[in-house]
Tab-separated table of C-alpha atoms in Angstrom:
chain	number	residue	atom	x	y	z
A	153	MET	CA	8.695	80.964	31.904
A	154	ASN	CA	11.916	82.666	32.882
A	155	THR	CA	14.937	82.802	30.942
A	156	ALA	CA	16.498	80.087	31.974
A	157	ASP	CA	13.313	77.942	31.267
A	158	ILE	CA	13.132	79.118	27.701
A	159	ALA	CA	16.845	78.107	26.865
A	160	ALA	CA	16.783	74.475	28.884
A	161	ALA	CA	13.010	73.321	26.567
A	162	ARG	CA	15.308	74.578	23.537
A	163	ALA	CA	18.227	72.598	24.920
A	164	ILE	CA	15.809	69.424	25.660
A	165	ARG	CA	14.098	70.214	21.759
A	166	ARG	CA	17.315	70.042	20.158
A	167	ARG	CA	18.684	67.033	21.726
A	168	ALA	CA	15.521	65.087	20.217
A	169	THR	CA	15.584	66.025	17.157
A	170	PRO	CA	18.146	63.830	16.079
A	171	THR	CA	16.081	60.427	17.435
A	172	ILE	CA	13.323	61.441	16.197
A	173	ALA	CA	15.339	62.260	12.710
A	174	GLY	CA	16.793	59.136	12.993
A	175	ALA	CA	14.063	56.778	13.779
A	176	LEU	CA	11.764	57.771	10.584
A	177	GLY	CA	14.296	56.891	8.711
A	178	ALA	CA	15.381	53.447	9.826
A	179	ALA	CA	11.465	53.324	9.234
A	180	LEU	CA	12.496	54.622	5.317
A	181	MET	CA	15.069	52.172	5.263
A	182	ALA	CA	13.402	49.368	6.217
A	183	GLY	CA	11.130	50.703	3.251
A	184	LEU	CA	13.799	50.406	1.201
A	185	LEU	CA	14.778	47.517	1.626
A	186	GLY	CA	12.014	45.432	1.365
A	187	ALA	CA	10.879	46.994	-1.549
A	188	CYS	CA	14.224	45.555	-3.362
A	189	GLY	CA	13.338	42.600	-2.352
A	190	GLU	CA	13.357	40.898	1.470
A	191	ALA	CA	9.470	41.446	2.047
A	192	PRO	CA	7.947	38.677	2.481
A	193	ARG	CA	6.813	36.171	-0.384
A	194	LEU	CA	3.359	35.497	-1.126
A	195	ASP	CA	1.853	32.256	-1.259
A	196	ALA	CA	0.195	31.302	-4.085
A	197	CYS	CA	-1.533	28.486	-3.068
A	198	ALA	CA	-3.207	30.328	0.070
A	199	TRP	CA	-6.332	30.852	-1.253
A	200	MET	CA	-6.388	26.938	-1.387
A	201	LYS	CA	-6.720	26.322	2.395
A	202	ASP	CA	-10.137	28.881	2.480
A	203	PRO	CA	-12.972	25.617	2.941
A	204	VAL	CA	-15.103	25.623	0.144
A	205	ASP	CA	-18.663	23.561	-0.155
A	206	THR	CA	-17.442	21.257	-4.087
A	207	ALA	CA	-19.303	18.928	-5.694
A	208	GLY	CA	-16.145	16.394	-5.313
A	209	ARG	CA	-12.913	15.559	-3.371
A	210	THR	CA	-9.756	13.752	-4.253
A	211	VAL	CA	-7.453	11.512	-1.962
A	212	VAL	CA	-3.615	11.456	-2.927
A	213	LEU	CA	-1.932	8.538	-1.248
A	214	VAL	CA	1.752	8.433	-2.490
A	215	ASP	CA	3.982	5.437	-1.935
A	216	GLY	CA	6.444	5.673	0.533
A	217	SER	CA	8.563	2.518	-0.026
A	218	THR	CA	11.499	2.092	-0.932
A	219	SER	CA	11.142	0.193	-3.477
A	220	VAL	CA	9.152	3.363	-4.631
A	221	SER	CA	11.793	5.888	-3.193
A	222	GLY	CA	15.029	3.916	-4.304
A	223	SER	CA	17.339	1.699	-1.905
A	224	THR	CA	18.863	2.846	1.111
A	225	SER	CA	22.864	3.550	1.974
A	226	VAL	CA	25.076	5.507	3.897
A	227	SER	CA	26.519	9.029	4.041
A	228	GLY	CA	28.641	9.781	6.749
A	229	SER	CA	27.167	8.598	10.334
A	230	THR	CA	23.154	8.608	8.960
A	231	SER	CA	21.207	6.733	6.323
A	232	VAL	CA	19.782	8.001	3.787
A	233	SER	CA	17.037	6.610	0.709
A	234	GLY	CA	16.405	7.743	-2.208
A	235	SER	CA	19.139	9.812	-3.414
A	236	ALA	CA	18.556	8.663	-7.238
A	237	GLY	CA	16.558	7.267	-9.491
A	238	ALA	CA	13.296	7.958	-7.405
A	239	ARG	CA	9.918	7.657	-9.298
A	240	ASP	CA	9.007	11.169	-9.464
A	241	TYR	CA	5.489	10.850	-9.080
A	242	ALA	CA	4.434	15.081	-9.642
A	243	HIS	CA	6.129	16.047	-11.934
A	244	SER	CA	4.583	12.863	-14.273
A	245	ILE	CA	0.775	12.723	-13.579
A	246	GLY	CA	0.589	16.417	-14.427
A	247	ALA	CA	-3.305	14.523	-16.876
A	248	LEU	CA	-3.950	13.505	-13.724
A	249	LEU	CA	-3.485	16.094	-11.299
A	250	THR	CA	-5.695	18.810	-13.963
A	251	SER	CA	-8.429	16.631	-14.666
A	252	VAL	CA	-8.746	16.687	-10.502
A	253	ALA	CA	-8.681	20.780	-10.480
A	254	GLU	CA	-10.917	20.287	-13.807
A	255	ARG	CA	-13.157	18.837	-11.717
A	256	LYS	CA	-12.820	21.869	-8.788
A	257	ASP	CA	-12.398	19.108	-5.919
A	258	THR	CA	-12.088	19.354	-2.681
A	259	VAL	CA	-7.743	18.414	-2.075
A	260	SER	CA	-6.339	15.566	0.779
A	261	VAL	CA	-3.145	14.440	-0.114
A	262	GLY	CA	-0.438	12.151	2.159
A	263	SER	CA	1.721	9.125	2.625
A	264	PHE	CA	1.337	5.499	3.294
A	265	SER	CA	3.960	2.788	3.970
A	266	GLY	CA	3.825	-0.496	5.602
A	267	ASP	CA	1.446	0.701	8.192
A	268	SER	CA	-1.668	-0.612	7.774
A	269	ALA	CA	-2.928	1.902	10.262
A	270	GLN	CA	-1.373	5.562	9.262
A	271	ILE	CA	-1.055	7.707	6.533
A	272	THR	CA	1.171	11.327	7.226
A	273	TRP	CA	-1.035	13.604	5.844
A	274	ILE	CA	0.933	16.235	4.047
A	275	ALA	CA	-2.199	18.541	3.237
A	276	LYS	CA	-6.173	18.001	4.213
A	277	ASP	CA	-8.893	19.659	2.413
A	278	ARG	CA	-7.740	21.417	0.108
A	279	SER	CA	-9.548	23.579	-2.562
A	280	ALA	CA	-8.762	23.706	-6.239
A	281	ASP	CA	-12.207	25.440	-7.449
A	282	TRP	CA	-11.020	27.491	-8.898
A	283	VAL	CA	-14.196	29.985	-10.250
A	284	LYS	CA	-15.484	30.965	-7.029
A	285	ASP	CA	-16.088	34.990	-5.684
A	286	ASN	CA	-13.045	34.506	-9.000
A	287	HIS	CA	-15.275	35.844	-12.252
A	288	ASN	CA	-12.728	37.294	-14.352
A	289	GLU	CA	-11.784	34.387	-16.705
A	290	ILE	CA	-7.860	35.701	-17.158
A	291	ASN	CA	-8.204	35.137	-13.844
A	292	GLN	CA	-9.547	32.324	-13.197
A	293	LYS	CA	-7.095	30.318	-15.954
A	294	LYS	CA	-4.592	31.755	-14.022
A	295	ARG	CA	-5.830	30.027	-10.477
A	296	LYS	CA	-6.707	27.118	-12.325
A	297	GLN	CA	-2.622	26.904	-13.545
A	298	GLN	CA	-1.944	28.282	-9.238
A	299	ALA	CA	-4.108	24.827	-8.061
A	300	VAL	CA	-2.214	21.998	-10.590
A	301	SER	CA	0.975	23.564	-9.400
A	302	CYS	CA	0.226	23.542	-5.939
A	303	LEU	CA	-1.117	20.408	-5.916
A	304	THR	CA	2.633	18.596	-8.196
A	305	ASP	CA	4.083	20.560	-5.134
A	306	LEU	CA	2.255	18.146	-2.013
A	307	VAL	CA	2.339	14.781	-3.982
A	308	ASP	CA	6.263	16.167	-4.062
A	309	LYS	CA	6.428	16.813	-0.748
A	310	ALA	CA	4.443	13.077	-0.037
A	311	GLY	CA	6.888	11.510	-2.155
A	312	ARG	CA	8.947	13.426	0.003
A	313	ALA	CA	7.866	12.242	3.547
A	314	VAL	CA	9.735	9.488	5.929
A	315	PRO	CA	7.423	6.340	5.951
A	316	ARG	CA	6.339	6.004	9.875
A	317	SER	CA	7.431	2.062	9.090
A	318	GLY	CA	9.823	-0.157	6.828
A	319	GLY	CA	7.809	-1.889	3.253
A	320	SER	CA	4.177	-1.248	1.400
A	321	ASN	CA	0.993	-2.615	2.394
A	322	VAL	CA	-1.042	-0.886	-0.802
A	323	LEU	CA	-5.068	-3.066	0.396
A	324	ALA	CA	-4.247	-0.725	3.863
A	325	ALA	CA	-3.414	2.302	2.103
A	326	LEU	CA	-6.846	1.989	-0.168
A	327	THR	CA	-9.422	1.796	2.695
A	328	ALA	CA	-7.824	4.399	4.427
A	329	GLY	CA	-7.766	6.850	1.266
A	330	ALA	CA	-12.167	4.854	1.079
A	331	SER	CA	-12.697	5.497	4.698
A	332	SER	CA	-11.274	9.149	4.758
A	333	LEU	CA	-14.005	10.036	1.379
A	334	GLU	CA	-16.897	8.680	3.919
A	335	GLY	CA	-19.214	11.114	3.944
A	336	ALA	CA	-18.351	13.034	0.877
A	337	ALA	CA	-20.703	14.740	-0.699
A	338	GLY	CA	-20.728	14.406	-4.863
A	339	ARG	CA	-18.166	12.755	-6.674
A	340	ARG	CA	-15.742	10.706	-4.238
A	341	SER	CA	-11.888	10.023	-6.284
A	342	LEU	CA	-8.778	8.046	-4.357
A	343	LEU	CA	-5.351	8.011	-6.448
A	344	VAL	CA	-3.078	6.340	-5.287
A	345	LEU	CA	0.532	6.173	-6.807
A	346	THR	CA	2.450	3.128	-6.018
A	347	ASP	CA	4.352	0.522	-7.287
A	348	GLY	CA	2.463	-2.638	-6.487
A	349	LEU	CA	4.958	-3.989	-4.780
A	350	SER	CA	3.428	-5.149	-1.210
A	351	THR	CA	5.869	-6.630	1.650
A	352	THR	CA	2.878	-6.851	4.400
A	353	GLY	CA	0.174	-8.490	4.755
A	354	CYS	CA	-2.977	-10.393	2.943
A	355	ALA	CA	-0.593	-9.058	-0.662
A	356	ASP	CA	3.220	-9.362	0.426
A	357	LEU	CA	4.401	-10.239	-2.713
A	358	ARG	CA	8.221	-10.982	-1.482
A	359	ALA	CA	7.896	-14.097	-2.330
A	360	ALA	CA	5.128	-14.127	-5.494
A	361	ALA	CA	5.925	-16.286	-8.599
A	362	PHE	CA	4.061	-13.649	-10.557
A	363	ARG	CA	4.030	-16.220	-13.459
A	364	ASP	CA	0.553	-17.476	-12.262
A	365	LYS	CA	-3.502	-16.494	-12.477
A	366	SER	CA	-4.859	-19.250	-10.133
A	367	GLU	CA	-1.890	-17.190	-7.878
A	368	ILE	CA	-3.821	-14.475	-8.171
A	369	LYS	CA	-6.740	-15.792	-7.567
A	370	ALA	CA	-5.477	-17.390	-4.311
A	371	ILE	CA	-5.006	-13.911	-2.812
A	372	THR	CA	-7.854	-11.835	-3.459
A	373	ARG	CA	-9.873	-15.734	-1.675
A	374	VAL	CA	-6.770	-15.260	1.087
A	375	CYS	CA	-7.126	-11.336	1.059
A	376	ALA	CA	-11.501	-11.909	1.188
A	377	ALA	CA	-10.874	-14.567	4.107
A	378	ARG	CA	-8.984	-12.666	6.088
A	379	ASP	CA	-11.235	-9.411	6.106
A	380	GLU	CA	-8.787	-6.720	4.641
A	381	THR	CA	-10.244	-6.458	1.258
A	382	PRO	CA	-11.025	-2.896	0.713
A	383	SER	CA	-14.735	-1.573	0.482
A	384	LEU	CA	-14.891	1.016	-2.705
A	385	THR	CA	-18.240	0.882	-3.349
A	386	GLY	CA	-19.150	5.021	-4.478
A	387	VAL	CA	-15.431	5.353	-4.665
A	388	HIS	CA	-13.754	5.896	-8.442
A	389	LEU	CA	-10.581	4.327	-7.592
A	390	THR	CA	-6.675	5.204	-9.833
A	391	LEU	CA	-4.046	2.843	-9.461
A	392	ALA	CA	-0.176	4.777	-11.354
A	393	GLY	CA	3.162	3.455	-11.082
A	394	LEU	CA	2.164	-0.340	-11.170
A	395	GLY	CA	5.296	-2.119	-11.574
A	396	GLN	CA	7.184	0.780	-11.926
A	397	PRO	CA	9.412	0.716	-8.647
A	398	ALA	CA	13.211	2.779	-8.900
A	399	THR	CA	15.157	2.670	-11.237
A	400	ASP	CA	17.909	0.856	-8.538
A	401	GLN	CA	15.326	-1.713	-7.745
A	402	PRO	CA	14.828	-5.135	-9.480
A	403	ALA	CA	12.950	-4.240	-12.596
A	404	PRO	CA	9.659	-6.862	-13.821
A	405	THR	CA	9.379	-8.191	-16.882
A	406	ALA	CA	6.915	-7.150	-19.432
A	407	ALA	CA	4.785	-10.792	-18.919
A	408	GLN	CA	5.410	-10.098	-14.938
A	409	ARG	CA	3.905	-6.416	-15.509
A	410	THR	CA	0.954	-7.757	-16.844
A	411	TRP	CA	0.323	-9.890	-14.246
A	412	LEU	CA	1.079	-6.754	-11.265
A	413	SER	CA	-1.702	-5.369	-13.556
A	414	HIS	CA	-4.172	-8.797	-13.024
A	415	LEU	CA	-3.366	-8.372	-9.624
A	416	TRP	CA	-4.445	-5.487	-8.243
A	417	ARG	CA	-7.551	-4.993	-10.700
A	418	ALA	CA	-8.866	-8.390	-9.590
A	419	LEU	CA	-8.624	-6.924	-5.342
A	420	CYS	CA	-9.576	-3.362	-6.722
A	421	GLY	CA	-12.349	-4.992	-7.920
A	422	ALA	CA	-12.697	-4.340	-11.880
A	423	GLY	CA	-13.295	-7.644	-12.804
A	424	LYS	CA	-16.709	-7.743	-10.673
A	425	LYS	CA	-19.832	-5.663	-11.447
A	426	ALA	CA	-19.464	-2.185	-10.101
A	427	ALA	CA	-21.739	-0.525	-8.143
A	428	PRO	CA	-23.217	2.849	-9.135
A	429	GLY	CA	-20.482	5.165	-9.110
A	430	THR	CA	-17.843	3.081	-8.486
A	431	SER	CA	-14.776	2.431	-10.586
A	432	CYS	CA	-11.079	0.701	-10.838
A	433	THR	CA	-8.360	2.488	-13.150
A	434	LEU	CA	-5.123	0.736	-13.907
A	435	ASP	CA	-3.445	4.455	-15.203
A	436	PRO	CA	-0.970	3.515	-17.864
A	437	THR	CA	1.302	6.873	-17.067
A	438	ALA	CA	5.065	6.046	-17.417
A	439	ILE	CA	6.239	7.735	-14.357
A	440	GLY	CA	10.029	9.913	-14.515
A	441	THR	CA	12.503	9.462	-12.215
A	442	ALA	CA	14.332	12.179	-10.261
A	443	GLU	CA	17.303	13.194	-9.247
A	444	ARG	CA	16.987	14.408	-5.509
A	445	SER	CA	19.930	15.952	-3.601
A	446	ASN	CA	18.547	16.114	-0.194
A	447	PRO	CA	17.442	12.659	0.620
A	448	ARG	CA	15.509	11.844	3.567
A	449	LYS	CA	16.605	9.412	6.446
A	450	LYS	CA	15.514	5.784	6.574
A	451	PRO	CA	12.214	5.503	8.781
A	452	PRO	CA	12.694	3.681	11.587
A	453	GLN	CA	12.540	-0.391	11.829
A	454	ASP	CA	9.291	-1.749	12.746
A	455	PRO	CA	9.475	-3.398	16.889
A	456	ALA	CA	8.598	-7.436	17.024
A	457	VAL	CA	4.996	-7.778	18.246
A	458	HIS	CA	4.599	-11.294	19.531
A	459	TYR	CA	1.148	-12.419	19.561
A	460	ALA	CA	0.545	-16.427	20.413
A	461	GLN	CA	2.704	-17.384	17.794
A	462	ASP	CA	3.398	-20.817	19.222
A	463	ARG	CA	-1.051	-22.093	18.214
A	464	PRO	CA	-0.727	-23.928	14.413
A	465	GLY	CA	-3.253	-23.314	11.838
A	466	THR	CA	-3.873	-26.429	9.752
A	467	TYR	CA	-4.955	-26.861	6.783
A	468	GLU	CA	-6.221	-30.671	5.915
A	469	LEU	CA	-6.508	-31.357	2.080
A	470	PRO	CA	-8.034	-34.779	1.323
A	471	GLY	CA	-5.583	-36.646	-0.506
A	472	ALA	CA	-7.861	-38.200	-3.300
A	473	ALA	CA	-8.198	-33.961	-4.004
A	474	LEU	CA	-4.687	-34.348	-3.767
A	475	PHE	CA	-3.460	-37.804	-5.786
A	476	ASP	CA	-4.735	-39.986	-8.270
A	477	THR	CA	-5.099	-44.014	-6.402
A	478	ASN	CA	-1.583	-45.098	-5.559
A	479	SER	CA	0.325	-42.094	-6.949
A	480	SER	CA	2.592	-39.587	-5.458
A	481	THR	CA	2.158	-36.817	-8.350
A	482	VAL	CA	-0.169	-33.883	-7.434
A	483	ARG	CA	-3.027	-33.694	-9.842
A	484	PRO	CA	-2.767	-30.035	-11.920
A	485	GLN	CA	-6.206	-29.689	-10.402
A	486	ALA	CA	-4.989	-29.609	-6.711
A	487	LEU	CA	-2.639	-26.099	-7.136
A	488	PRO	CA	-5.330	-23.478	-7.142
A	489	LEU	CA	-5.923	-25.200	-3.721
A	490	LEU	CA	-2.578	-25.677	-2.871
A	491	ASN	CA	-1.784	-22.131	-3.696
A	492	ASP	CA	-4.255	-20.250	-0.767
A	493	VAL	CA	-2.173	-22.477	1.842
A	494	ALA	CA	0.850	-20.757	-0.225
A	495	VAL	CA	0.053	-17.398	-0.566
A	496	SER	CA	-1.189	-17.962	4.005
A	497	ALA	CA	2.001	-19.016	4.920
A	498	ARG	CA	3.999	-16.473	2.224
A	499	THR	CA	2.022	-13.752	4.974
A	500	THR	CA	1.642	-15.118	8.210
A	501	PRO	CA	5.169	-13.354	9.763
A	502	GLY	CA	8.156	-15.538	10.241
A	503	SER	CA	6.279	-18.438	9.507
A	504	ARG	CA	7.140	-22.311	9.877
A	505	VAL	CA	4.693	-25.413	6.893
A	506	THR	CA	5.235	-29.094	8.362
A	507	VAL	CA	3.924	-30.988	5.422
A	508	LEU	CA	2.380	-33.906	7.123
A	509	GLY	CA	1.454	-37.066	4.866
A	510	TYR	CA	-1.897	-39.489	5.462
A	511	VAL	CA	-2.709	-43.086	3.544
A	512	ASP	CA	-5.849	-45.211	4.450
A	513	PRO	CA	-5.281	-48.888	4.936
A	514	ARG	CA	-6.345	-50.448	2.227
A	515	GLY	CA	-2.208	-50.348	0.970
A	516	ARG	CA	0.221	-53.201	2.138
A	517	PRO	CA	1.433	-52.307	5.463
A	518	ASP	CA	5.196	-52.149	4.641
A	519	ASN	CA	4.031	-49.625	1.689
A	520	ASN	CA	2.303	-47.520	3.781
A	521	HIS	CA	4.706	-45.293	5.062
A	522	GLN	CA	6.927	-44.597	1.419
A	523	LEU	CA	3.332	-43.653	0.321
A	524	SER	CA	2.696	-41.286	2.958
A	525	GLN	CA	6.176	-40.088	2.652
A	526	ALA	CA	6.303	-39.864	-1.045
A	527	ARG	CA	2.804	-37.256	-0.612
A	528	ALA	CA	4.078	-35.518	1.999
A	529	ASP	CA	7.634	-35.097	-0.114
A	530	ALA	CA	5.503	-33.822	-3.309
A	531	VAL	CA	3.352	-31.317	-1.909
A	532	LYS	CA	6.258	-30.005	-0.405
A	533	ASP	CA	8.270	-29.385	-3.524
A	534	VAL	CA	5.050	-27.781	-4.453
A	535	LEU	CA	4.550	-25.258	-1.598
A	536	THR	CA	8.577	-24.835	-1.815
A	537	GLY	CA	8.031	-23.722	-5.362
A	538	LEU	CA	5.443	-21.422	-4.978
A	539	GLY	CA	8.025	-19.732	-2.477
A	540	VAL	CA	7.118	-20.657	0.734
A	541	GLN	CA	10.173	-21.159	2.722
A	542	ARG	CA	10.792	-23.109	5.508
A	543	VAL	CA	9.254	-26.679	4.735
A	544	THR	CA	9.373	-30.297	5.960
A	545	ALA	CA	7.632	-32.950	5.661
A	546	HIS	CA	7.448	-36.060	6.682
A	547	GLY	CA	5.070	-39.314	5.844
A	548	ARG	CA	3.311	-40.825	9.195
A	549	GLY	CA	1.635	-43.482	7.062
A	550	LEU	CA	-1.945	-44.307	8.752
A	551	PRO	CA	-2.886	-41.899	10.910
A	552	THR	CA	-4.107	-42.843	14.540
A	553	GLY	CA	-7.761	-40.781	13.725
A	554	CYS	CA	-9.838	-38.551	11.997
A	555	ALA	CA	-9.648	-34.987	12.720
A	556	LYS	CA	-12.619	-34.399	10.354
A	557	PRO	CA	-15.865	-32.847	11.818
A	558	ASP	CA	-19.016	-35.173	11.722
A	559	HIS	CA	-21.290	-33.774	9.577
A	560	THR	CA	-22.988	-36.969	8.044
A	561	ALA	CA	-27.028	-38.071	9.177
A	562	GLY	CA	-27.542	-39.682	11.772
A	563	GLY	CA	-23.262	-39.209	13.828
A	564	ARG	CA	-21.356	-41.758	12.418
A	565	MET	CA	-19.322	-41.587	8.987
A	566	THR	CA	-19.565	-43.816	6.213
A	567	ALA	CA	-16.887	-46.643	4.993
A	568	GLU	CA	-16.193	-43.892	2.610
A	569	ASP	CA	-16.032	-40.510	4.227
A	570	LYS	CA	-13.769	-42.808	6.735
A	571	LEU	CA	-11.579	-43.947	4.123
A	572	GLN	CA	-11.439	-39.928	2.858
A	573	CYS	CA	-10.419	-38.717	5.880
A	574	ASP	CA	-7.787	-41.186	6.705
A	575	ARG	CA	-5.958	-40.351	2.907
A	576	ARG	CA	-5.342	-36.914	3.771
A	577	VAL	CA	-2.450	-34.236	4.087
A	578	ASP	CA	-1.902	-31.619	7.007
A	579	ILE	CA	-0.399	-28.948	6.364
A	580	GLU	CA	0.583	-26.824	10.327
A	581	ILE	CA	1.598	-22.957	9.253
A	582	THR	CA	2.729	-22.106	12.465
A	583	ARG	CA	4.425	-18.528	13.511
A	584	LYS	CA	8.146	-18.586	14.912
């Protein structure tokens, strides 16, 4: 290499040296900044995402309806809800979540609304097994505390989630929760956090009287007839928060909360002899409230669906079951039967009810229409008192024919059968 080449090489090295030094300095500065607090935070709940073959599973479902989250308000051009008075399940059920962690269950958390088919899942299959691959007693205690804290955060997120639809269908949530536990080995637990105020489905309580046990029996019968009662065999169900709506919602009395508890005990089968591994517990925990600085957006309105709404369903009620002879006063024994009809009418969306009264031909002709109208009016008054709206009543006098199916021997009705069928009340429930 001649003298000129040597000089050129030295010049290149002099120009490159500051560049390399600058890169090293930048890297060192980045490391120092990271050490000062700008490094990404560690996820204390990351260990729960690792799949673990645990002995038990728990599903936690949070009611996302307005009655729990607070009423809707308008701020500027944005509709929001849950800004104040919302029920704070996450920080009120510490004992229940601690029990889940104690069992080391695999946990899924979601929210529900009036849509009978959808759950908004916040997390699926999170392991609370604080012992697996963790043999240090101090670390186990710390990880157990982490599990409760992480589950609390997930429940809080579920409470803030925007529901898929308006209203609440608690029975549908029980069905969905139990279905998600199918096939799980070991203990299957379902924890549902709700005020119990369903506004859709067979247990729609918007027009309920909240005072009569016969109404509870009517609701359970209607739900069973519609096949909306959940199958909870082998599931340990816990309902928490019953009768505790948001503070800006109508508050039930103590007697109404008791009625609500009786209703859900009946709907979850608590009064029956449970199958092994099945239970229904109504947890008495008092649920606190939370002031939310970041209220959630209002859910979209549900689209209307029209299905053969002009086709009425008719209840043919024998007059002997409703009235004494020549009387238009409804017998007390008939109230459970009319409760069934009332619940069915209240839970048929947009329904209108028509009561048609008939009498048999043994009365005076001039009294037939008067008595049939009085009986129809009496049944209308009972249904209205049971929360049914849009009821009309018509006295039709003598029937033009008996629509009762013929189950008598020889294909003929007896004279008494004919009279029983004639002096009846028909109740038609029609979707509008």
